[in-house]
Tab-separated table of C-alpha atoms in Angstrom:
chain	number	residue	atom	x	y	z
A	122	MET	CA	9.651	19.532	-20.059
A	123	ASP	CA	6.720	19.171	-17.681
A	124	LEU	CA	5.112	22.305	-19.016
A	125	ILE	CA	5.382	20.783	-22.575
A	126	LYS	CA	3.676	17.535	-21.412
A	127	LYS	CA	0.883	19.532	-19.793
A	128	LEU	CA	0.425	21.591	-22.962
A	129	LEU	CA	0.282	18.490	-25.071
A	130	LYS	CA	-2.280	16.849	-22.891
A	131	LYS	CA	-4.560	19.847	-23.407
A	132	LEU	CA	-4.160	19.894	-27.017
A	133	ILE	CA	-4.060	16.113	-28.095
A	134	PRO	CA	-7.381	14.057	-27.661
A	135	ASN	CA	-7.179	11.300	-25.000
A	136	PHE	CA	-7.770	8.517	-27.655
A	137	ILE	CA	-4.485	9.427	-29.184
A	138	PHE	CA	-2.626	9.045	-25.852
A	139	SER	CA	-4.370	5.781	-25.286
A	140	LEU	CA	-3.309	4.468	-28.751
A	141	TYR	CA	0.241	5.761	-28.047
A	142	HIS	CA	0.592	3.888	-24.733
A	143	TRP	CA	-1.030	0.702	-26.161
A	144	LYS	CA	1.451	0.687	-28.933
A	145	MET	CA	4.448	1.505	-26.756
A	146	ALA	CA	3.460	-1.285	-24.313
A	147	TYR	CA	3.589	-3.986	-27.107
A	148	LEU	CA	6.688	-2.315	-28.679
A	149	GLY	CA	8.485	-2.754	-25.413
A	150	ALA	CA	7.305	-6.370	-25.114
A	151	ILE	CA	8.461	-7.148	-28.697
A	152	LEU	CA	11.751	-5.415	-28.218
A	153	TYR	CA	12.651	-7.635	-25.285
A	154	GLY	CA	11.128	-10.789	-26.668
A	155	PHE	CA	8.123	-11.039	-24.443
A	156	PRO	CA	10.025	-12.210	-21.405
A	157	SER	CA	6.889	-12.648	-19.223
A	158	ARG	CA	5.935	-15.658	-21.225
A	159	LYS	CA	8.883	-17.490	-19.562
A	160	LEU	CA	7.668	-16.581	-16.080
A	161	THR	CA	4.762	-17.066	-13.821
A	162	VAL	CA	3.772	-13.427	-13.338
A	163	ILE	CA	1.755	-12.405	-10.249
A	164	GLY	CA	0.125	-8.975	-10.284
A	165	VAL	CA	-0.944	-7.265	-6.971
A	166	THR	CA	-3.300	-4.474	-7.170
A	167	GLY	CA	-5.547	-2.327	-4.714
A	168	THR	CA	-5.220	0.859	-2.848
A	169	LYS	CA	-3.266	-0.190	0.312
A	170	GLY	CA	-0.860	-3.055	1.052
A	171	LYS	CA	0.388	-3.671	-2.536
A	172	THR	CA	4.076	-3.176	-1.871
A	173	THR	CA	4.148	-5.200	1.409
A	174	THR	CA	2.044	-8.006	-0.135
A	175	CYS	CA	4.561	-8.179	-3.003
A	176	ASN	CA	7.544	-8.274	-0.650
A	177	LEU	CA	5.967	-10.947	1.582
A	178	LEU	CA	5.038	-13.088	-1.457
A	179	ALA	CA	8.476	-12.723	-3.074
A	180	GLN	CA	10.112	-13.808	0.178
A	181	ILE	CA	7.658	-16.823	0.468
A	182	LEU	CA	8.424	-17.902	-3.047
A	183	GLN	CA	12.220	-17.376	-2.716
A	184	GLY	CA	12.220	-19.116	0.562
A	185	ALA	CA	10.536	-22.151	-0.943
A	186	GLY	CA	13.300	-22.537	-3.432
A	187	PHE	CA	11.748	-20.562	-6.361
A	188	LYS	CA	13.990	-17.857	-7.812
A	189	THR	CA	11.775	-14.862	-7.918
A	190	GLY	CA	11.984	-11.343	-9.283
A	191	MET	CA	9.970	-8.393	-7.991
A	192	ALA	CA	8.921	-4.755	-8.888
A	193	THR	CA	7.254	-2.483	-6.309
A	194	THR	CA	7.002	1.182	-5.469
A	195	VAL	CA	9.844	0.779	-2.936
A	196	ASN	CA	12.206	-1.967	-4.379
A	197	PHE	CA	13.175	-4.389	-6.880
A	198	ARG	CA	14.471	-7.853	-6.502
A	199	ILE	CA	16.005	-10.663	-8.641
A	200	GLY	CA	16.678	-13.755	-6.434
A	201	ASP	CA	18.605	-12.668	-3.379
A	202	LYS	CA	19.633	-9.208	-5.013
A	203	GLU	CA	17.562	-6.406	-3.874
A	204	TRP	CA	17.784	-2.699	-4.734
A	205	ILE	CA	15.826	0.587	-4.244
A	206	ASN	CA	13.347	1.813	-6.725
A	207	GLU	CA	14.661	5.347	-7.623
A	208	TYR	CA	12.117	5.995	-10.391
A	209	LYS	CA	9.329	7.517	-8.337
A	210	GLN	CA	6.950	5.107	-10.107
A	211	THR	CA	4.875	2.521	-8.613
A	212	MET	CA	4.777	0.606	-11.921
A	213	LEU	CA	7.780	1.127	-14.174
A	214	GLY	CA	7.221	2.402	-17.789
A	215	ARG	CA	6.856	-0.097	-20.512
A	216	PHE	CA	10.515	-0.319	-21.621
A	217	LYS	CA	12.024	-0.316	-18.205
A	218	LEU	CA	9.529	-2.888	-16.895
A	219	GLN	CA	10.124	-5.225	-20.006
A	220	LYS	CA	13.800	-4.860	-19.516
A	221	LEU	CA	13.609	-5.847	-15.936
A	222	LEU	CA	11.411	-8.856	-16.750
A	223	ARG	CA	13.980	-9.880	-19.398
A	224	GLN	CA	16.685	-9.620	-16.726
A	225	MET	CA	14.709	-11.868	-14.533
A	226	VAL	CA	14.581	-14.430	-17.209
A	227	VAL	CA	18.227	-14.233	-18.030
A	228	GLU	CA	19.088	-14.766	-14.307
A	229	GLY	CA	16.860	-17.803	-14.083
A	230	CYS	CA	13.760	-16.572	-12.225
A	231	GLN	CA	10.617	-18.615	-12.279
A	232	TYR	CA	8.328	-16.042	-10.845
A	233	ALA	CA	7.860	-12.301	-11.194
A	234	VAL	CA	5.809	-10.383	-8.655
A	235	ILE	CA	4.672	-7.070	-10.016
A	236	GLU	CA	2.869	-4.068	-8.087
A	237	THR	CA	0.374	-3.178	-10.630
A	238	SER	CA	-1.150	0.285	-10.296
A	239	SER	CA	-4.206	1.921	-11.745
A	240	GLU	CA	-2.075	4.531	-13.220
A	241	GLY	CA	0.072	1.957	-14.994
A	242	ILE	CA	-3.055	0.123	-16.192
A	243	LEU	CA	-4.475	3.519	-17.568
A	244	GLN	CA	-1.232	3.831	-19.569
A	245	TYR	CA	-1.379	0.093	-20.695
A	246	ARG	CA	1.876	-0.740	-18.970
A	247	HIS	CA	0.266	-4.081	-18.019
A	248	LYS	CA	-0.176	-4.955	-21.718
A	249	GLY	CA	2.462	-7.297	-23.166
A	250	ILE	CA	2.756	-8.946	-19.687
A	251	ASN	CA	1.524	-12.526	-19.338
A	252	TYR	CA	-0.149	-12.303	-15.865
A	253	SER	CA	-1.037	-15.738	-14.336
A	254	VAL	CA	-2.311	-14.558	-10.940
A	255	ALA	CA	-4.178	-11.387	-9.749
A	256	VAL	CA	-4.327	-10.331	-6.300
A	257	PHE	CA	-6.985	-7.698	-4.947
A	258	THR	CA	-5.934	-6.218	-1.509
A	259	ASN	CA	-8.598	-3.549	-1.005
A	260	LEU	CA	-10.071	-0.357	-2.423
A	261	SER	CA	-10.572	3.054	-1.188
A	262	PRO	CA	-10.862	6.508	-2.936
A	263	GLU	CA	-7.593	7.622	-4.275
A	264	HIS	CA	-6.356	9.282	-7.580
A	265	ILE	CA	-9.846	10.201	-8.299
A	266	GLU	CA	-8.908	13.413	-10.060
A	267	ARG	CA	-6.860	11.369	-12.381
A	268	HIS	CA	-9.567	8.762	-13.070
A	269	GLY	CA	-12.583	10.906	-12.966
A	270	SER	CA	-14.588	8.966	-10.458
A	271	PHE	CA	-14.208	6.070	-7.885
A	272	GLU	CA	-16.060	3.772	-10.268
A	273	LYS	CA	-13.579	4.306	-13.091
A	274	TYR	CA	-10.663	3.873	-10.561
A	275	ARG	CA	-12.196	0.599	-9.620
A	276	GLU	CA	-12.600	-0.382	-13.294
A	277	ALA	CA	-8.955	0.323	-13.982
A	278	LYS	CA	-7.929	-1.980	-11.155
A	279	MET	CA	-10.385	-4.733	-12.565
A	280	LYS	CA	-8.484	-4.787	-15.912
A	281	LEU	CA	-5.847	-6.794	-14.176
A	282	PHE	CA	-8.327	-9.502	-13.428
A	283	GLU	CA	-9.752	-9.228	-16.995
A	284	ALA	CA	-6.263	-10.100	-18.308
A	285	VAL	CA	-5.795	-13.058	-16.013
A	286	ALA	CA	-9.291	-14.292	-16.806
A	287	ARG	CA	-8.219	-14.762	-20.444
A	288	LYS	CA	-5.921	-17.561	-19.217
A	289	LYS	CA	-7.328	-21.231	-18.804
A	290	ASP	CA	-5.518	-21.657	-15.662
A	291	GLY	CA	-5.614	-18.105	-14.259
A	292	ILE	CA	-5.850	-17.413	-10.575
A	293	GLY	CA	-7.635	-14.684	-8.619
A	294	VAL	CA	-6.984	-14.035	-4.899
A	295	TYR	CA	-9.433	-11.605	-3.107
A	296	ASN	CA	-9.859	-9.725	0.134
A	297	LEU	CA	-13.507	-10.538	0.960
A	298	ASP	CA	-13.601	-8.085	3.783
A	299	ASP	CA	-13.608	-5.262	1.302
A	300	SER	CA	-16.991	-4.402	-0.084
A	301	ASN	CA	-15.606	-3.958	-3.534
A	302	ALA	CA	-14.524	-7.671	-3.757
A	303	GLU	CA	-17.789	-8.491	-5.400
A	304	TYR	CA	-17.015	-6.491	-8.545
A	305	PHE	CA	-13.680	-8.304	-8.909
A	306	LEU	CA	-15.268	-11.639	-8.370
A	307	LYS	CA	-17.645	-11.201	-11.207
A	308	ILE	CA	-14.734	-11.334	-13.644
A	309	PRO	CA	-14.477	-15.093	-14.643
A	310	VAL	CA	-11.106	-15.911	-13.502
A	311	ALA	CA	-10.657	-19.787	-13.755
A	312	SER	CA	-9.783	-20.389	-10.067
A	313	GLN	CA	-10.645	-18.043	-7.120
A	314	ILE	CA	-9.662	-17.910	-3.587
A	315	GLY	CA	-10.685	-15.407	-0.855
A	316	TYR	CA	-9.728	-14.528	2.738
A	317	TYR	CA	-11.580	-12.656	5.400
A	318	ASN	CA	-11.290	-11.655	9.112
A	319	ASN	CA	-13.751	-13.151	11.683
A	320	THR	CA	-15.397	-9.915	12.361
A	321	PRO	CA	-18.662	-8.252	11.247
A	322	HIS	CA	-18.359	-5.996	8.162
A	323	PRO	CA	-20.668	-4.543	5.418
A	324	ASN	CA	-19.474	-6.939	2.537
A	325	PRO	CA	-22.670	-8.568	1.317
A	326	LEU	CA	-20.585	-11.537	0.195
A	327	LEU	CA	-20.201	-12.577	3.768
A	328	ASN	CA	-23.604	-12.145	5.122
A	329	ARG	CA	-23.067	-13.628	8.684
A	330	GLY	CA	-23.168	-12.673	12.326
A	331	GLU	CA	-20.203	-12.126	14.691
A	332	GLY	CA	-18.438	-15.456	15.226
A	333	GLU	CA	-20.334	-17.329	12.498
A	334	ASN	CA	-18.592	-19.471	9.916
A	335	PRO	CA	-18.446	-18.243	6.301
A	336	PRO	CA	-21.495	-19.308	4.258
A	337	GLN	CA	-19.442	-21.553	1.821
A	338	PRO	CA	-22.325	-23.945	0.736
A	339	SER	CA	-24.534	-20.919	-0.297
A	340	PHE	CA	-21.646	-19.330	-2.059
A	341	VAL	CA	-20.824	-22.321	-4.068
A	342	LYS	CA	-24.512	-22.788	-4.939
A	343	GLY	CA	-24.570	-19.140	-6.191
A	344	GLY	CA	-25.092	-16.872	-3.107
A	345	SER	CA	-24.198	-13.156	-4.033
A	346	VAL	CA	-21.890	-13.961	-6.903
A	347	PRO	CA	-23.250	-16.305	-9.611
A	348	LEU	CA	-19.766	-17.147	-10.712
A	349	PHE	CA	-19.501	-19.683	-7.954
A	350	GLU	CA	-22.128	-21.801	-9.482
A	351	LYS	CA	-19.443	-22.739	-12.032
A	352	GLY	CA	-17.217	-24.157	-9.145
A	353	ARG	CA	-14.372	-21.538	-9.555
A	354	LEU	CA	-14.173	-20.886	-5.820
A	355	GLY	CA	-11.176	-22.828	-4.488
A	356	GLY	CA	-11.744	-21.933	-0.939
A	357	ILE	CA	-12.346	-19.217	1.622
A	358	TYR	CA	-9.800	-18.709	4.296
A	359	GLN	CA	-10.630	-17.297	7.672
A	360	ILE	CA	-8.267	-15.007	9.654
A	361	SER	CA	-8.859	-15.225	13.459
A	362	ASN	CA	-7.247	-14.752	16.833
A	363	ILE	CA	-5.186	-11.799	15.883
A	364	LYS	CA	-2.655	-10.886	18.500
A	365	LEU	CA	-0.727	-7.562	18.031
A	366	SER	CA	2.477	-6.488	19.867
A	367	PRO	CA	5.232	-3.923	19.281
A	368	ASN	CA	7.618	-6.594	17.918
A	369	LYS	CA	5.551	-9.201	16.160
A	370	THR	CA	1.948	-10.208	14.997
A	371	GLU	CA	0.294	-13.568	15.422
A	372	PHE	CA	-2.899	-14.954	13.840
A	373	ASP	CA	-4.749	-18.091	12.858
A	374	PHE	CA	-5.472	-18.995	9.160
A	375	ASN	CA	-7.984	-21.736	8.474
A	376	ASN	CA	-9.837	-23.323	5.543
A	377	LYS	CA	-11.650	-26.626	5.532
A	378	PRO	CA	-11.081	-27.683	1.966
A	379	PHE	CA	-7.171	-27.781	2.832
A	380	ASP	CA	-5.353	-29.876	5.374
A	381	MET	CA	-4.479	-27.419	7.997
A	382	ALA	CA	-2.936	-29.787	10.451
A	383	GLN	CA	0.589	-28.453	9.773
A	384	GLY	CA	0.467	-25.030	11.385
A	385	LYS	CA	-2.540	-22.891	11.103
A	386	HIS	CA	-1.113	-20.444	13.643
A	387	PHE	CA	1.333	-17.806	12.168
A	388	GLU	CA	3.593	-15.246	13.493
A	389	MET	CA	5.787	-12.589	11.739
A	390	PRO	CA	7.934	-9.641	12.776
A	391	LEU	CA	5.686	-7.156	11.137
A	392	ILE	CA	3.273	-4.869	13.247
A	393	GLY	CA	-0.218	-3.817	12.457
A	394	GLU	CA	-3.512	-5.524	11.762
A	395	PHE	CA	-3.374	-4.529	8.162
A	396	ASN	CA	-0.296	-6.607	7.641
A	397	VAL	CA	-2.245	-9.675	8.555
A	398	TYR	CA	-4.279	-8.974	5.518
A	399	ASN	CA	-1.142	-8.464	3.451
A	400	ALA	CA	0.157	-11.805	4.748
A	401	ALA	CA	-3.103	-13.551	4.087
A	402	ALA	CA	-2.967	-12.609	0.389
A	403	ALA	CA	0.662	-13.819	0.013
A	404	ILE	CA	-0.256	-17.121	1.926
A	405	CYS	CA	-2.993	-17.771	-0.410
A	406	VAL	CA	-0.816	-17.312	-3.566
A	407	GLY	CA	1.916	-19.375	-1.955
A	408	LEU	CA	-0.548	-22.312	-1.218
A	409	LEU	CA	-1.937	-22.093	-4.764
A	410	GLN	CA	1.686	-22.460	-6.110
A	411	GLY	CA	2.153	-25.647	-4.207
A	412	ILE	CA	4.020	-24.454	-1.253
A	413	GLY	CA	3.064	-26.262	2.047
A	414	MET	CA	1.325	-24.518	4.806
A	415	GLY	CA	4.092	-25.522	7.210
A	416	GLU	CA	6.781	-24.257	5.006
A	417	ILE	CA	5.101	-20.828	4.509
A	418	LYS	CA	4.715	-20.663	8.347
A	419	GLU	CA	8.346	-21.055	8.911
A	420	ILE	CA	9.276	-18.443	6.189
A	421	LEU	CA	6.952	-15.816	7.597
A	422	LYS	CA	8.755	-16.073	11.014
A	423	HIS	CA	11.819	-14.552	9.467
A	424	VAL	CA	10.548	-12.235	6.864
A	425	LYS	CA	12.178	-8.792	6.412
A	426	PRO	CA	9.893	-5.717	6.895
A	427	THR	CA	9.377	-3.590	3.781
A	428	PRO	CA	11.529	-0.389	3.801
A	429	GLY	CA	9.477	2.681	4.803
A	430	ARG	CA	6.443	0.522	6.014
A	431	LEU	CA	5.969	1.057	9.656
A	432	GLU	CA	9.751	1.139	9.868
A	433	VAL	CA	11.025	1.811	13.395
A	434	VAL	CA	14.093	4.192	13.691
A	435	ASN	CA	16.215	3.309	16.737
A	436	ALA	CA	19.112	5.472	17.694
A	437	GLY	CA	18.828	4.663	21.389
A	438	GLN	CA	16.317	7.321	22.171
A	439	PRO	CA	13.730	6.996	24.947
A	440	PHE	CA	10.796	7.310	22.626
A	441	THR	CA	9.558	5.436	19.637
A	442	VAL	CA	10.205	6.829	16.005
A	443	ILE	CA	8.444	5.339	13.030
A	444	VAL	CA	8.703	6.081	9.311
A	445	ASP	CA	5.782	5.100	7.091
A	446	TYR	CA	4.683	5.654	3.382
A	447	ALA	CA	1.042	6.309	4.244
A	448	HIS	CA	-0.195	9.265	2.061
A	449	GLU	CA	-3.928	8.543	1.667
A	450	PRO	CA	-6.595	8.757	4.192
A	451	ALA	CA	-7.434	5.021	4.666
A	452	SER	CA	-3.765	4.080	5.044
A	453	LEU	CA	-2.944	6.979	7.247
A	454	GLU	CA	-5.854	5.981	9.571
A	455	ALA	CA	-4.614	2.416	9.631
A	456	VAL	CA	-1.160	3.468	10.569
A	457	TYR	CA	-2.345	5.666	13.459
A	458	LYS	CA	-4.575	2.880	14.752
A	459	ALA	CA	-1.545	0.467	14.691
A	460	LEU	CA	0.267	2.769	17.031
A	461	LYS	CA	-2.067	1.588	19.949
A	462	ILE	CA	0.022	-1.423	20.396
A	463	PHE	CA	2.886	0.630	21.663
A	464	ASN	CA	0.636	2.232	24.426
A	465	PRO	CA	2.133	5.697	23.766
A	466	ARG	CA	2.127	8.514	26.250
A	467	LYS	CA	1.533	11.055	23.395
A	468	ILE	CA	1.532	10.743	19.539
A	469	ILE	CA	3.450	13.376	17.556
A	470	ALA	CA	2.371	13.119	13.857
A	471	LEU	CA	4.370	14.637	10.942
A	472	LEU	CA	2.671	14.607	7.498
A	473	GLY	CA	2.191	16.494	4.267
A	474	ALA	CA	0.531	15.937	0.898
A	475	GLN	CA	1.527	15.541	-2.610
A	476	GLY	CA	1.512	18.575	-4.961
A	477	GLY	CA	1.398	18.672	-8.675
A	478	GLY	CA	-2.428	18.877	-8.623
A	479	ARG	CA	-2.675	15.279	-7.129
A	480	ASP	CA	-5.849	14.524	-5.074
A	481	LYS	CA	-6.291	18.040	-3.790
A	482	ALA	CA	-9.606	16.903	-2.113
A	483	LYS	CA	-8.001	14.638	0.276
A	484	ARG	CA	-5.513	17.075	1.749
A	485	PRO	CA	-7.917	18.316	4.629
A	486	ILE	CA	-9.145	14.805	5.120
A	487	LEU	CA	-5.532	13.830	5.835
A	488	GLY	CA	-5.146	16.732	8.253
A	489	LYS	CA	-8.374	15.854	10.018
A	490	ILE	CA	-7.337	12.287	10.505
A	491	ALA	CA	-3.901	13.352	11.936
A	492	GLY	CA	-5.667	15.733	14.285
A	493	GLU	CA	-8.238	13.035	15.537
A	494	TYR	CA	-5.354	10.682	16.618
A	495	ALA	CA	-2.344	12.801	17.381
A	496	ASP	CA	-1.472	15.113	20.291
A	497	THR	CA	0.663	17.227	18.160
A	498	VAL	CA	0.494	17.572	14.416
A	499	ILE	CA	3.337	19.046	12.361
A	500	VAL	CA	2.324	19.680	8.679
A	501	THR	CA	5.193	19.987	6.167
A	502	ASN	CA	6.487	19.632	2.602
A	503	GLU	CA	6.321	16.336	0.885
A	504	ASP	CA	6.465	16.316	-2.945
A	505	PRO	CA	5.264	19.829	-4.005
A	506	TYR	CA	6.263	19.593	-7.649
A	507	ASP	CA	5.307	23.019	-9.136
A	508	GLU	CA	2.640	23.850	-6.529
A	509	ASP	CA	3.314	26.389	-3.800
A	510	PRO	CA	4.373	24.262	-0.787
A	511	GLN	CA	2.786	26.695	1.744
A	512	GLU	CA	-0.619	26.433	-0.132
A	513	ILE	CA	-0.410	22.504	0.169
A	514	ILE	CA	0.424	22.740	3.875
A	515	ASP	CA	-2.525	25.149	4.382
A	516	ASP	CA	-4.728	22.757	2.667
A	517	VAL	CA	-3.684	19.936	5.020
A	518	ALA	CA	-4.016	22.149	8.087
A	519	ALA	CA	-7.469	23.234	7.084
A	520	GLY	CA	-8.702	19.778	8.127
A	521	ILE	CA	-7.391	20.280	11.596
A	522	SER	CA	-8.642	23.893	11.980
A	523	SER	CA	-12.097	22.789	12.558
A	524	LEU	CA	-10.770	20.929	15.666
A	525	CYS	CA	-8.699	23.872	16.972
A	526	HIS	CA	-8.440	27.567	17.080
A	527	SER	CA	-5.403	29.701	16.557
A	528	ARG	CA	-3.022	30.451	19.458
A	529	GLU	CA	-2.380	33.904	18.230
A	530	SER	CA	-4.553	35.996	15.901
A	531	GLY	CA	-3.038	36.014	12.484
A	532	ASN	CA	-0.337	33.505	13.462
A	533	PRO	CA	-0.740	30.396	11.226
A	534	GLU	CA	2.321	28.647	12.712
A	535	SER	CA	0.481	27.017	15.522
A	536	TRP	CA	-2.747	26.154	17.108
A	537	ILE	CA	-4.236	25.180	20.564
A	538	PRO	CA	-7.065	23.042	21.883
A	539	ALA	CA	-10.494	24.428	21.472
A	540	GLN	CA	-12.371	21.526	23.232
A	541	GLY	CA	-11.932	18.043	24.360
A	542	ARG	CA	-12.026	14.935	21.990
A	543	ASN	CA	-14.361	12.079	22.405
A	544	ASP	CA	-11.613	10.152	24.197
A	545	LYS	CA	-11.212	13.061	26.624
A	546	LYS	CA	-7.712	13.983	25.231
A	547	GLU	CA	-7.020	17.539	24.363
A	548	LYS	CA	-7.083	18.870	20.784
A	549	PRO	CA	-3.768	18.641	19.048
A	550	ALA	CA	-1.130	21.495	18.925
A	551	VAL	CA	-0.420	22.061	15.276
A	552	PHE	CA	2.788	23.430	13.566
A	553	LYS	CA	3.287	24.324	9.972
A	554	ILE	CA	6.902	24.000	8.764
A	555	ILE	CA	7.801	24.132	5.148
A	556	ASP	CA	11.361	22.640	5.418
A	557	ARG	CA	10.782	18.900	5.964
A	558	ARG	CA	14.038	18.320	7.659
A	559	GLU	CA	13.388	21.066	10.038
A	560	ALA	CA	9.908	19.694	10.668
A	561	ILE	CA	11.445	16.200	11.562
A	562	LYS	CA	13.972	18.091	13.873
A	563	LYS	CA	10.970	19.920	15.638
A	564	ALA	CA	8.971	16.570	15.968
A	565	LEU	CA	11.990	14.797	17.696
A	566	SER	CA	12.644	17.825	19.811
A	567	LEU	CA	9.015	17.654	21.292
A	568	ALA	CA	9.193	13.907	22.015
A	569	GLN	CA	9.583	12.721	25.614
A	570	VAL	CA	9.965	9.354	27.185
A	571	GLY	CA	7.197	7.071	26.148
A	572	ASP	CA	6.005	9.217	23.119
A	573	ILE	CA	5.764	8.111	19.527
A	574	VAL	CA	6.870	10.285	16.585
A	575	ILE	CA	5.215	8.950	13.430
A	576	ILE	CA	6.555	10.390	10.177
A	577	THR	CA	4.382	9.650	7.036
A	578	GLY	CA	4.255	10.415	3.405
A	579	LYS	CA	7.661	9.598	1.999
A	580	GLY	CA	8.437	6.149	3.643
A	581	GLY	CA	11.394	4.500	1.704
A	582	GLU	CA	11.410	6.954	-1.072
A	583	VAL	CA	14.793	8.374	-2.202
A	584	TRP	CA	13.703	11.540	-3.876
A	585	MET	CA	11.641	14.668	-3.076
A	586	CYS	CA	9.988	16.190	-6.199
A	587	VAL	CA	10.153	19.984	-6.378
A	588	GLU	CA	9.638	22.785	-8.901
A	589	ASN	CA	10.810	22.589	-12.570
A	590	GLY	CA	11.074	18.827	-12.534
A	591	LYS	CA	14.007	18.778	-10.080
A	592	LYS	CA	14.425	15.997	-7.672
A	593	ILE	CA	16.233	16.349	-4.240
A	594	PRO	CA	17.852	13.170	-2.744
A	595	TRP	CA	15.968	12.131	0.356
A	596	ASN	CA	16.177	9.419	2.885
A	597	GLU	CA	13.633	9.875	5.639
A	598	ARG	CA	15.056	7.144	7.968
A	599	GLN	CA	18.591	8.448	7.577
A	600	ILE	CA	17.510	12.032	8.318
A	601	ALA	CA	15.731	10.924	11.405
A	602	GLU	CA	18.799	9.047	12.524
A	603	GLN	CA	21.033	11.995	11.958
A	604	GLU	CA	18.717	14.334	13.890
A	605	LEU	CA	18.462	11.871	16.682
A	606	GLY	CA	22.258	11.675	16.868
A	607	LYS	CA	22.876	15.299	17.119
A	608	PRO	CA	23.656	16.654	20.633
A	609	ASP	CA	20.994	19.042	22.233
């Protein structure tokens, strides 16, 4: 079947595929009676943080008394019912998505939170969906081979905001710390609100020194983005005083146009600075839906972590084991940086890369990042599809090879330090193990008291995709727990 699809793509012009996807999108909406028209639909797009932002937002809305539906890479939700996404798709196909939206309407949902991917937008899966709110989390190079260039990748994401801009009461929420925010802000969404961290960064939208307040007056008068002359900017929120720990994260969130007397200080049982940004986006949307700051503060104290996102596996072992979905350079580095709060003795990193011709250029970059942060790196299988797993592993390991030299001539299984890193730690030892379960077993066997084993790439996914379109059942957390529970 996959071979037939590949052959058709080569033989049929792209515009025929585009027309097909467009028609199918509207056919799905017609078949299920345009269910999104009876919902307030919130679309979340970006490179990183989409799934967690959706989960946080759904919990805020549900906690505030609004029955909410949700569709993400990892999970689905209707009210208090939650189940795993087994489709191996960030954004469901037209008919499945419209069917789910219809189910949300039938069960009395008021809101639908949808993780909206660039791939889904390219295939017009967002068409026939009545989006009211668009959220931009961040942007970094990913799926470039699919889109042709970073600019086209960005343009695909921007189409969500173009859809919301067609509504008189449309709302846009933006991460102003991302230098690409300016492009999204140029789309004339009726109401716009942004958030940023109180640190220097390259975004020309926030031309300020360290510790300075955001330039709201010049913004409104037409600073970098002329749209603000029309008064669309509802406010700029500032993140500050971030406190990270292994069990929770605290931060302040302020904005002068709103009364912040009821609790500008937040805490949540999620770890990592990037989760502050995810929470900030969710808070902004919640406020714009009329939920009080104090109520959001209380809900965030008790939110559930997203499966497979910095998920700690605890089987009583004397070291830390974490499972995470990170599979592209920016998110992988963010995860490794987040591990500092555990003050680990050593970091043992397990990773791979997707096959099927997906983003081949990023494979050595992933390996290089792992080599820079970890003391031991285990490169293994992920989702090879029809590619040779060993070739994918070699591609990833190539990024580490510049940091190391082989332990034995002609032995590709391991590497040893060549010279010290900038932080004076040794170069990582590297192992290449095709069988992912065996790789996890190896990583856990190497760990000692105070170490961290970080397993990335699969997160909460329930399948591993291999040759000939086959899918193998997979549960990363469960496998780690099983291996931890085995006697030595």
